[in-house]
Amino acid sequence: MKTDKILLDHGSGGKISHSLFSQLILPLFENSALAQQDDGAVLEVGGQQLAFSTDSYVVDPIFFPGGNIGDLAVNGTINDVSMCGAHPLFISAGLIMEEGFPIEDLKVILKTMAHAAKKAGVQIVTGDTKVVPRGKADKIFINTSGIGLIPKGVNVSGNHAKPGDKIIVSGTIADHGITVLSTREGLKFDSDVKSDSAPLNHMVKAILDSGCDVHVLRDPTRGGLGTTLNEIASQSNVQIQIFEESLPVHNSVKGICELLGFDPLYIANEGKLIAFVPEDDADKVLKIIQQDEFGKDAVVIGEVKESNPGKVVMQTAIGGLRRVDMLTGEQLPRIC
Amino acid sequence: MGLKYVDEYRDASLAKQLISKINDVSEKPLRLMEVCGTHTMSIFRHGIRTVLPGNITLLAGPGCPVCVTAQKDIDAFIQFARMDDVIVTTFGDLIKVPGSGSSLAREQSLGADVRIVYSVFDATNIAKENPGQQVVFCGVGFETTIPTIAASVLTASGDGLENFSIYSANKLTPPALAALMEADGVEIDGFILPGHVSVITGTDAYRGTFEKYDIPSVISGFEPVDILKAVLMLVEQNEKGVPALENAYPRAVSDQGNTKAKIIVDQVFEICDASWRGIGTIPQSGMCLKDAFHSFDAAIKFAMDLPDVPEPKGCACGEILMGLKTPKECKLYKKRCTPMDPVGPCMVSSEGACAAFIKYSN
């Protein structure tokens, strides 16, 4: 059934979101920077390469274990800029608030934003506030944009994965999505899961400063690791193979996923990156990531192959093979 | 770190031993049907098909609750969603299933109040919080979900909750197995029987079907080691020519099942005929509310009695559920019918055979 309306699925980050982008948005705004389809646009201004990215945050609930919508909005944009191989410098923040929103809550969110920016070493230099009548928005929405400088010689993109590359993930997957889901009204899990919201710019700087060859950097946010790997397999026209036994997933997260029928591969992360690195440099990059405060659990989860380009496959723990497809729409809890 | 009761049943070395034993023992071509949708999903998720010998074919059966829900029942849910002052509550799986021209997701985008719940008791709570509105729960599922639905009706009745009702499209497993055995052209050499359902029903519930048709039957859990063990048991039964009803999931399933749950179900529901998508009406295979609870029956409360509707032309969902066709043999598969734009429920539900084929296999 084709739809003439926007469905929640259009915001899932899966195939339906992609078709909205490729069929409606890209043809209208067509330009080479947008066509790269990376986390941010890479632009050349006066001989200097800039990365520019924007993202909107509408998370519900706005406060959750491990963070709130404020640090999520700052870290998210810092990470998108960083994944272009850039050092993020300046951020903008646009707030859309619902009439009646408590000023106390706003204070907490703004303080968290200031703290997150300071920790990452970026400045929030411009912004905007708007208020809409009660019921016309849900409490508070935040948009952030960020710019950063790409050092000379750095060239990372989702297009650059090459057969033989090792794939490193910087820590446990699915923490953020499962935290938000289990905090959301109606799902009262008593668990120790918390969001992984964190700035990754220092980690990226350490990787790039090491002189190691890095082909791809991505943060697997909305749509999760499975969706991001599919994007890269398709952008680079390669096959990606991952190993189920290597995937780092917290026990509580694994338990909640089992209970609800969710696959952690498709659950959002907000403080993790994946790096595609040629085999010769893989150990070195892994160690650098593990030395970062947000990368202690980093592991190699797979490698890039030549055959079956565009596909992502997983070797299961029992030795079977299965495809990891891109999610179509939102994952829904199953009946039994 | 391990996840208790899960990791030991995903143990790679144990799984590999079972796989090698299956390869050693299995000679005859075998068509084994996993009755339950959760098994289908687990089989794909762990790549079990890719480790079995080529002479063993696994068929997805009629145990995906969304897939067997008749089109007229989906249409009823959509009708409820279109009513003023009605909140439709549903398990997530159901929301994208196309009825005749719409789906709950589409109605939601047009402004209908459709809410995904994780338990039927979320629906009774919504009813308590919204006394001015009627809350309808879409009752879909097998023996596993029926007890909690029955409990919610008892609670609602005790609390005098007048704005809560359920539309029961709930179904029973053993009559479906019997219907499969009676159907023309169906070739099945053994059933991998559902684990969750059997926790409630117990092994005894299948004895009648087993004795009548003499078909190898093994109850299985959902982890790869559970499933491989059940496959091995079915292979051994077939190779020896000695069919049996066996329980490979004794850590959860007893002979009698969950008697407390069964008592609650008996208080609220009675067995009635039910319409199965693609299969038709199977006598004595559904659960209807008893007369004493008619005020909680949404079909009666809203006089919702829609006629049977023909299923979408070309959709082979029914034949796939009966093991007569594989998804790839459906003319619409991956052409007119995709997860982005599904025609039949087998392509929608996460447990549907077609959705699983597309998602997990090349």
Short mmCIF file of C-alpha atoms in Angstrom, two decimals, chain B:
data_model
loop_
_atom_site.label_atom_id
_atom_site.label_comp_id
_atom_site.label_asym_id
_atom_site.label_seq_id
_atom_site.Cartn_x
_atom_site.Cartn_y
_atom_site.Cartn_z
CA MET B 1 29.32 -12.19 30.66
CA GLY B 2 26.54 -14.64 30.00
CA LEU B 3 22.81 -14.35 29.74
CA LYS B 4 21.35 -17.14 31.80
CA TYR B 5 19.06 -19.59 30.01
CA VAL B 6 20.06 -18.07 26.67
CA ASP B 7 23.82 -18.33 26.22
CA GLU B 8 24.07 -22.01 27.11
CA TYR B 9 21.53 -22.73 24.37
CA ARG B 10 23.56 -20.71 21.87
CA ASP B 11 26.74 -22.59 22.69
CA ALA B 12 28.66 -22.91 19.43
CA SER B 13 30.42 -26.19 20.26
CA LEU B 14 27.20 -27.87 21.39
CA ALA B 15 25.44 -26.61 18.25
CA LYS B 16 28.25 -27.91 16.05
CA GLN B 17 28.03 -31.37 17.66
CA LEU B 18 24.30 -31.48 16.92
CA ILE B 19 24.84 -30.32 13.34
CA SER B 20 27.41 -33.04 12.73
CA LYS B 21 25.10 -35.69 14.26
CA ILE B 22 22.20 -34.54 12.05
CA ASN B 23 24.49 -34.82 9.02
CA ASP B 24 25.54 -38.33 10.08
CA VAL B 25 22.05 -39.68 10.76
CA SER B 26 19.96 -37.98 8.07
CA GLU B 27 19.52 -39.81 4.75
CA LYS B 28 15.88 -39.51 3.66
CA PRO B 29 14.58 -36.29 2.14
CA LEU B 30 12.55 -34.61 4.91
CA ARG B 31 10.06 -31.76 5.01
CA LEU B 32 9.83 -30.47 8.57
CA MET B 33 7.43 -27.70 9.51
CA GLU B 34 8.22 -25.23 12.27
CA VAL B 35 4.70 -24.36 13.36
CA CYS B 36 5.57 -21.20 15.28
CA GLY B 37 6.55 -17.83 13.83
CA THR B 38 9.10 -17.26 16.56
CA HIS B 39 10.81 -20.46 15.40
CA THR B 40 10.85 -19.19 11.82
CA MET B 41 12.52 -16.00 12.97
CA SER B 42 15.02 -17.83 15.15
CA ILE B 43 15.90 -20.29 12.37
CA PHE B 44 16.74 -17.41 10.04
CA ARG B 45 18.41 -15.29 12.67
CA HIS B 46 20.88 -18.03 13.59
CA GLY B 47 21.40 -19.20 10.01
CA ILE B 48 20.11 -22.69 10.86
CA ARG B 49 18.98 -23.45 7.31
CA THR B 50 22.54 -22.87 6.09
CA VAL B 51 24.00 -25.52 8.43
CA LEU B 52 21.49 -28.34 7.75
CA PRO B 53 22.08 -31.00 5.06
CA GLY B 54 20.41 -30.36 1.70
CA ASN B 55 17.90 -33.21 2.10
CA ILE B 56 16.16 -31.41 5.01
CA THR B 57 13.67 -28.68 4.10
CA LEU B 58 12.27 -26.44 6.81
CA LEU B 59 8.79 -25.05 6.14
CA ALA B 60 7.28 -22.07 7.98
CA GLY B 61 3.88 -23.04 9.41
CA PRO B 62 0.67 -21.29 10.44
CA GLY B 63 1.99 -20.00 13.77
CA CYS B 64 2.65 -16.37 12.95
CA PRO B 65 -0.35 -14.78 14.70
CA VAL B 66 -0.48 -11.75 12.42
CA CYS B 67 -0.19 -13.87 9.26
CA VAL B 68 -3.21 -16.05 10.05
CA THR B 69 -5.47 -13.15 11.05
CA ALA B 70 -8.31 -13.01 8.53
CA GLN B 71 -8.61 -9.93 6.36
CA LYS B 72 -12.09 -9.23 7.76
CA ASP B 73 -10.62 -9.05 11.28
CA ILE B 74 -7.93 -6.59 10.13
CA ASP B 75 -10.76 -4.58 8.50
CA ALA B 76 -12.64 -4.64 11.81
CA PHE B 77 -9.61 -3.19 13.63
CA ILE B 78 -9.44 -0.44 11.00
CA GLN B 79 -13.18 0.27 11.42
CA PHE B 80 -12.68 0.68 15.17
CA ALA B 81 -9.81 3.10 14.52
CA ARG B 82 -12.12 5.23 12.35
CA MET B 83 -14.77 5.58 15.06
CA ASP B 84 -15.00 8.79 17.10
CA ASP B 85 -13.92 8.51 20.72
CA VAL B 86 -12.38 5.07 20.27
CA ILE B 87 -8.78 4.30 21.21
CA VAL B 88 -7.50 1.18 19.46
CA THR B 89 -4.82 -0.70 21.39
CA THR B 90 -2.73 -3.33 19.67
CA PHE B 91 0.47 -5.31 19.76
CA GLY B 92 3.05 -3.70 17.48
CA ASP B 93 3.19 -6.45 14.86
CA LEU B 94 -0.31 -5.73 13.67
CA ILE B 95 -0.05 -2.05 12.96
CA LYS B 96 1.30 -2.22 9.40
CA VAL B 97 -0.81 -5.12 8.14
CA PRO B 98 -2.87 -4.00 5.15
CA GLY B 99 -6.59 -4.61 5.35
CA SER B 100 -8.90 -3.79 2.44
CA GLY B 101 -7.35 -0.46 1.44
CA SER B 102 -5.85 0.76 4.70
CA SER B 103 -3.85 -0.28 7.77
CA LEU B 104 -3.79 0.80 11.41
CA ALA B 105 -0.56 2.71 10.68
CA ARG B 106 -2.29 4.62 7.89
CA GLU B 107 -5.31 5.38 10.08
CA GLN B 108 -2.89 6.62 12.74
CA SER B 109 -1.28 8.99 10.24
CA LEU B 110 -4.77 10.30 9.41
CA GLY B 111 -5.37 11.11 13.07
CA ALA B 112 -6.87 7.92 14.55
CA ASP B 113 -5.89 7.15 18.13
CA VAL B 114 -4.02 3.85 17.71
CA ARG B 115 -1.64 2.89 20.50
CA ILE B 116 0.92 0.09 20.60
CA VAL B 117 0.84 -1.76 23.92
CA TYR B 118 3.19 -4.35 25.31
CA SER B 119 0.55 -6.05 27.46
CA VAL B 120 -3.23 -6.11 27.40
CA PHE B 121 -3.06 -4.58 30.88
CA ASP B 122 -1.60 -1.42 29.30
CA ALA B 123 -4.92 -1.28 27.45
CA THR B 124 -7.00 -1.58 30.62
CA ASN B 125 -4.87 1.19 32.17
CA ILE B 126 -5.51 3.40 29.14
CA ALA B 127 -9.25 2.71 29.62
CA LYS B 128 -9.01 3.77 33.28
CA GLU B 129 -7.17 6.97 32.32
CA ASN B 130 -9.67 7.86 29.56
CA PRO B 131 -13.14 7.30 31.02
CA GLY B 132 -14.77 9.37 28.27
CA GLN B 133 -13.48 7.12 25.51
CA GLN B 134 -13.93 3.50 24.48
CA VAL B 135 -10.77 1.38 24.43
CA VAL B 136 -10.74 -1.60 22.08
CA PHE B 137 -7.97 -4.19 22.29
CA CYS B 138 -7.14 -6.15 19.13
CA GLY B 139 -7.02 -9.72 20.41
CA VAL B 140 -4.64 -11.61 18.16
CA GLY B 141 -2.48 -14.54 19.16
CA PHE B 142 -2.41 -18.16 20.23
CA GLU B 143 -2.55 -20.02 23.54
CA THR B 144 0.43 -17.98 24.76
CA THR B 145 -1.38 -14.64 24.75
CA ILE B 146 -4.93 -15.81 25.51
CA PRO B 147 -4.47 -16.23 29.32
CA THR B 148 -3.42 -12.61 29.89
CA ILE B 149 -6.30 -11.40 27.73
CA ALA B 150 -8.67 -13.54 29.83
CA ALA B 151 -7.13 -12.12 33.00
CA SER B 152 -7.64 -8.57 31.72
CA VAL B 153 -11.33 -9.28 31.09
CA LEU B 154 -11.70 -10.66 34.64
CA THR B 155 -9.94 -7.59 36.06
CA ALA B 156 -12.02 -5.20 33.96
CA SER B 157 -15.16 -7.02 35.04
CA GLY B 158 -14.14 -6.88 38.72
CA ASP B 159 -13.29 -3.16 38.45
CA GLY B 160 -16.51 -2.35 36.57
CA LEU B 161 -14.47 -0.95 33.68
CA GLU B 162 -17.22 -0.26 31.17
CA ASN B 163 -15.17 1.44 28.44
CA PHE B 164 -12.88 -1.53 27.76
CA SER B 165 -13.53 -4.33 25.30
CA ILE B 166 -11.63 -6.83 23.21
CA TYR B 167 -12.12 -8.07 19.66
CA SER B 168 -11.12 -11.70 19.82
CA ALA B 169 -9.41 -13.14 16.77
CA ASN B 170 -7.47 -15.49 19.05
CA LYS B 171 -6.67 -18.96 17.80
CA LEU B 172 -5.73 -22.46 18.94
CA THR B 173 -2.78 -24.49 17.63
CA PRO B 174 -3.83 -28.18 17.68
CA PRO B 175 -6.90 -27.72 15.39
CA ALA B 176 -4.63 -25.98 12.85
CA LEU B 177 -2.26 -28.97 12.84
CA ALA B 178 -5.20 -31.29 12.21
CA ALA B 179 -6.45 -29.03 9.39
CA LEU B 180 -2.99 -29.15 7.79
CA MET B 181 -2.93 -32.94 7.95
CA GLU B 182 -6.36 -33.09 6.28
CA ALA B 183 -5.55 -30.57 3.52
CA ASP B 184 -4.87 -31.75 -0.04
CA GLY B 185 -1.30 -31.69 -1.23
CA VAL B 186 0.30 -31.01 2.14
CA GLU B 187 3.48 -33.07 2.60
CA ILE B 188 4.96 -32.83 6.06
CA ASP B 189 7.29 -35.40 7.64
CA GLY B 190 7.32 -33.87 11.09
CA PHE B 191 6.28 -30.90 13.22
CA ILE B 192 8.61 -28.72 15.27
CA LEU B 193 5.94 -27.81 17.81
CA PRO B 194 5.83 -24.34 19.40
CA GLY B 195 7.59 -23.77 22.72
CA HIS B 196 5.70 -20.82 24.20
CA VAL B 197 2.29 -22.22 23.26
CA SER B 198 3.21 -25.57 24.81
CA VAL B 199 4.21 -23.93 28.10
CA ILE B 200 0.48 -23.17 28.48
CA THR B 201 -1.09 -26.19 26.76
CA GLY B 202 1.36 -28.89 27.88
CA THR B 203 2.46 -31.84 25.75
CA ASP B 204 -0.89 -33.56 26.29
CA ALA B 205 -2.68 -31.03 24.07
CA TYR B 206 -1.06 -32.57 20.96
CA ARG B 207 -1.75 -36.19 21.86
CA GLY B 208 -5.04 -36.36 19.94
CA THR B 209 -3.52 -35.01 16.69
CA PHE B 210 -0.44 -37.18 17.08
CA GLU B 211 -2.41 -40.37 17.64
CA LYS B 212 -4.77 -39.68 14.75
CA TYR B 213 -2.10 -38.88 12.15
CA ASP B 214 0.96 -40.69 13.51
CA ILE B 215 3.20 -37.77 12.62
CA PRO B 216 6.62 -37.19 14.20
CA SER B 217 6.21 -34.25 16.58
CA VAL B 218 8.77 -32.57 18.85
CA ILE B 219 8.20 -29.55 21.10
CA SER B 220 11.14 -27.18 20.84
CA GLY B 221 12.54 -24.11 22.57
CA PHE B 222 13.74 -21.12 20.56
CA GLU B 223 17.50 -21.07 20.88
CA PRO B 224 19.64 -22.67 18.16
CA VAL B 225 20.65 -25.63 20.34
CA ASP B 226 16.95 -26.25 21.17
CA ILE B 227 15.95 -26.17 17.50
CA LEU B 228 18.86 -28.33 16.32
CA LYS B 229 18.03 -30.87 19.03
CA ALA B 230 14.39 -31.00 17.89
CA VAL B 231 15.50 -31.40 14.26
CA LEU B 232 17.80 -34.27 15.26
CA MET B 233 14.96 -35.98 17.16
CA LEU B 234 12.65 -35.64 14.14
CA VAL B 235 15.37 -36.97 11.82
CA GLU B 236 15.91 -39.98 14.11
CA GLN B 237 12.17 -40.69 14.32
CA ASN B 238 11.91 -40.58 10.53
CA GLU B 239 15.02 -42.66 9.87
CA LYS B 240 13.87 -45.33 12.32
CA GLY B 241 10.28 -45.13 11.10
CA VAL B 242 9.00 -44.72 14.65
CA PRO B 243 6.91 -41.55 14.99
CA ALA B 244 6.65 -40.13 18.51
CA LEU B 245 5.41 -37.09 20.38
CA GLU B 246 8.46 -35.83 22.26
CA ASN B 247 9.32 -32.83 24.39
CA ALA B 248 12.72 -31.26 23.66
CA TYR B 249 11.89 -28.25 25.83
CA PRO B 250 11.38 -29.85 29.26
CA ARG B 251 12.88 -26.87 31.11
CA ALA B 252 9.69 -24.96 30.30
CA VAL B 253 7.04 -27.42 29.11
CA SER B 254 5.25 -30.05 31.22
CA ASP B 255 2.71 -32.70 30.20
CA GLN B 256 -0.23 -30.79 31.70
CA GLY B 257 0.94 -27.24 30.93
CA ASN B 258 0.03 -24.22 33.02
CA THR B 259 -3.19 -25.34 34.72
CA LYS B 260 -3.74 -22.00 36.48
CA ALA B 261 -3.66 -20.18 33.16
CA LYS B 262 -5.99 -22.73 31.60
CA ILE B 263 -8.54 -22.24 34.43
CA ILE B 264 -8.53 -18.46 33.86
CA VAL B 265 -9.01 -18.97 30.11
CA ASP B 266 -11.93 -21.37 30.73
CA GLN B 267 -13.65 -18.82 32.96
CA VAL B 268 -13.70 -16.20 30.21
CA PHE B 269 -13.50 -17.92 26.82
CA GLU B 270 -15.21 -20.75 25.02
CA ILE B 271 -14.05 -22.56 21.92
CA CYS B 272 -15.67 -21.47 18.65
CA ASP B 273 -15.01 -21.71 14.90
CA ALA B 274 -12.43 -19.30 13.55
CA SER B 275 -11.49 -17.91 10.18
CA TRP B 276 -7.80 -18.32 9.25
CA ARG B 277 -6.22 -16.29 6.53
CA GLY B 278 -5.55 -18.36 3.45
CA ILE B 279 -6.86 -21.53 5.07
CA GLY B 280 -10.50 -20.62 5.69
CA THR B 281 -12.72 -21.55 8.60
CA ILE B 282 -11.32 -24.23 10.89
CA PRO B 283 -13.97 -25.67 13.21
CA GLN B 284 -13.34 -25.30 16.93
CA SER B 285 -10.08 -23.40 16.40
CA GLY B 286 -10.91 -20.01 17.91
CA MET B 287 -11.69 -18.48 21.28
CA CYS B 288 -14.83 -16.39 21.84
CA LEU B 289 -15.94 -14.62 25.01
CA LYS B 290 -18.53 -16.48 27.06
CA ASP B 291 -22.03 -14.97 27.34
CA ALA B 292 -21.31 -13.63 30.83
CA PHE B 293 -18.61 -11.38 29.37
CA HIS B 294 -20.46 -10.13 26.29
CA SER B 295 -20.25 -6.55 27.55
CA PHE B 296 -16.46 -6.81 26.96
CA ASP B 297 -16.82 -8.20 23.45
CA ALA B 298 -16.08 -5.38 21.02
CA ALA B 299 -17.71 -7.28 18.14
CA ILE B 300 -21.03 -7.29 20.05
CA LYS B 301 -20.65 -3.87 21.68
CA PHE B 302 -20.09 -2.13 18.34
CA ALA B 303 -22.12 -4.61 16.24
CA MET B 304 -19.00 -5.32 14.20
CA ASP B 305 -19.74 -8.25 11.95
CA LEU B 306 -17.93 -7.77 8.67
CA PRO B 307 -18.29 -10.25 5.82
CA ASP B 308 -15.38 -12.43 4.68
CA VAL B 309 -13.32 -10.56 2.11
CA PRO B 310 -11.33 -12.14 -0.70
CA GLU B 311 -7.62 -11.95 -0.09
CA PRO B 312 -5.44 -9.84 -2.39
CA LYS B 313 -5.13 -11.42 -5.83
CA GLY B 314 -1.97 -13.42 -6.29
CA CYS B 315 -0.97 -13.37 -2.61
CA ALA B 316 0.15 -16.90 -1.67
CA CYS B 317 0.32 -16.23 2.07
CA GLY B 318 -2.19 -19.02 2.81
CA GLU B 319 -0.34 -21.62 0.73
CA ILE B 320 2.95 -20.55 2.29
CA LEU B 321 1.51 -21.01 5.81
CA MET B 322 0.48 -24.53 4.86
CA GLY B 323 3.87 -25.45 3.46
CA LEU B 324 2.48 -25.75 -0.08
CA LYS B 325 4.64 -22.95 -1.45
CA THR B 326 7.85 -21.23 -0.47
CA PRO B 327 7.86 -17.42 -0.47
CA LYS B 328 9.99 -17.44 -3.63
CA GLU B 329 7.25 -19.38 -5.42
CA CYS B 330 4.74 -16.57 -4.86
CA LYS B 331 4.29 -14.45 -7.98
CA LEU B 332 4.19 -11.23 -5.96
CA TYR B 333 7.31 -11.95 -3.88
CA LYS B 334 9.85 -9.13 -4.16
CA LYS B 335 7.92 -7.72 -7.13
CA ARG B 336 4.53 -6.31 -6.21
CA CYS B 337 5.01 -7.33 -2.56
CA THR B 338 7.99 -6.01 -0.59
CA PRO B 339 8.53 -5.04 3.06
CA MET B 340 8.27 -1.39 1.93
CA ASP B 341 4.96 -2.01 0.22
CA PRO B 342 3.54 -5.32 1.48
CA VAL B 343 0.49 -7.01 -0.01
CA GLY B 344 -0.01 -9.86 2.45
CA PRO B 345 0.68 -10.24 6.16
CA CYS B 346 3.47 -12.82 5.58
CA MET B 347 5.51 -9.86 4.31
CA VAL B 348 4.59 -7.58 7.23
CA SER B 349 5.02 -9.41 10.48
CA SER B 350 8.56 -9.84 11.76
CA GLU B 351 7.60 -13.50 12.12
CA GLY B 352 6.16 -13.82 8.64
CA ALA B 353 7.87 -16.29 6.30
CA CYS B 354 8.19 -13.81 3.42
CA ALA B 355 9.57 -11.00 5.59
CA ALA B 356 12.07 -13.43 7.14
CA PHE B 357 13.15 -14.70 3.70
CA ILE B 358 13.82 -11.19 2.44
CA LYS B 359 15.43 -9.98 5.62
CA TYR B 360 17.79 -12.83 6.30
CA SER B 361 18.55 -14.71 3.11
CA ASN B 362 20.24 -13.70 -0.10
#
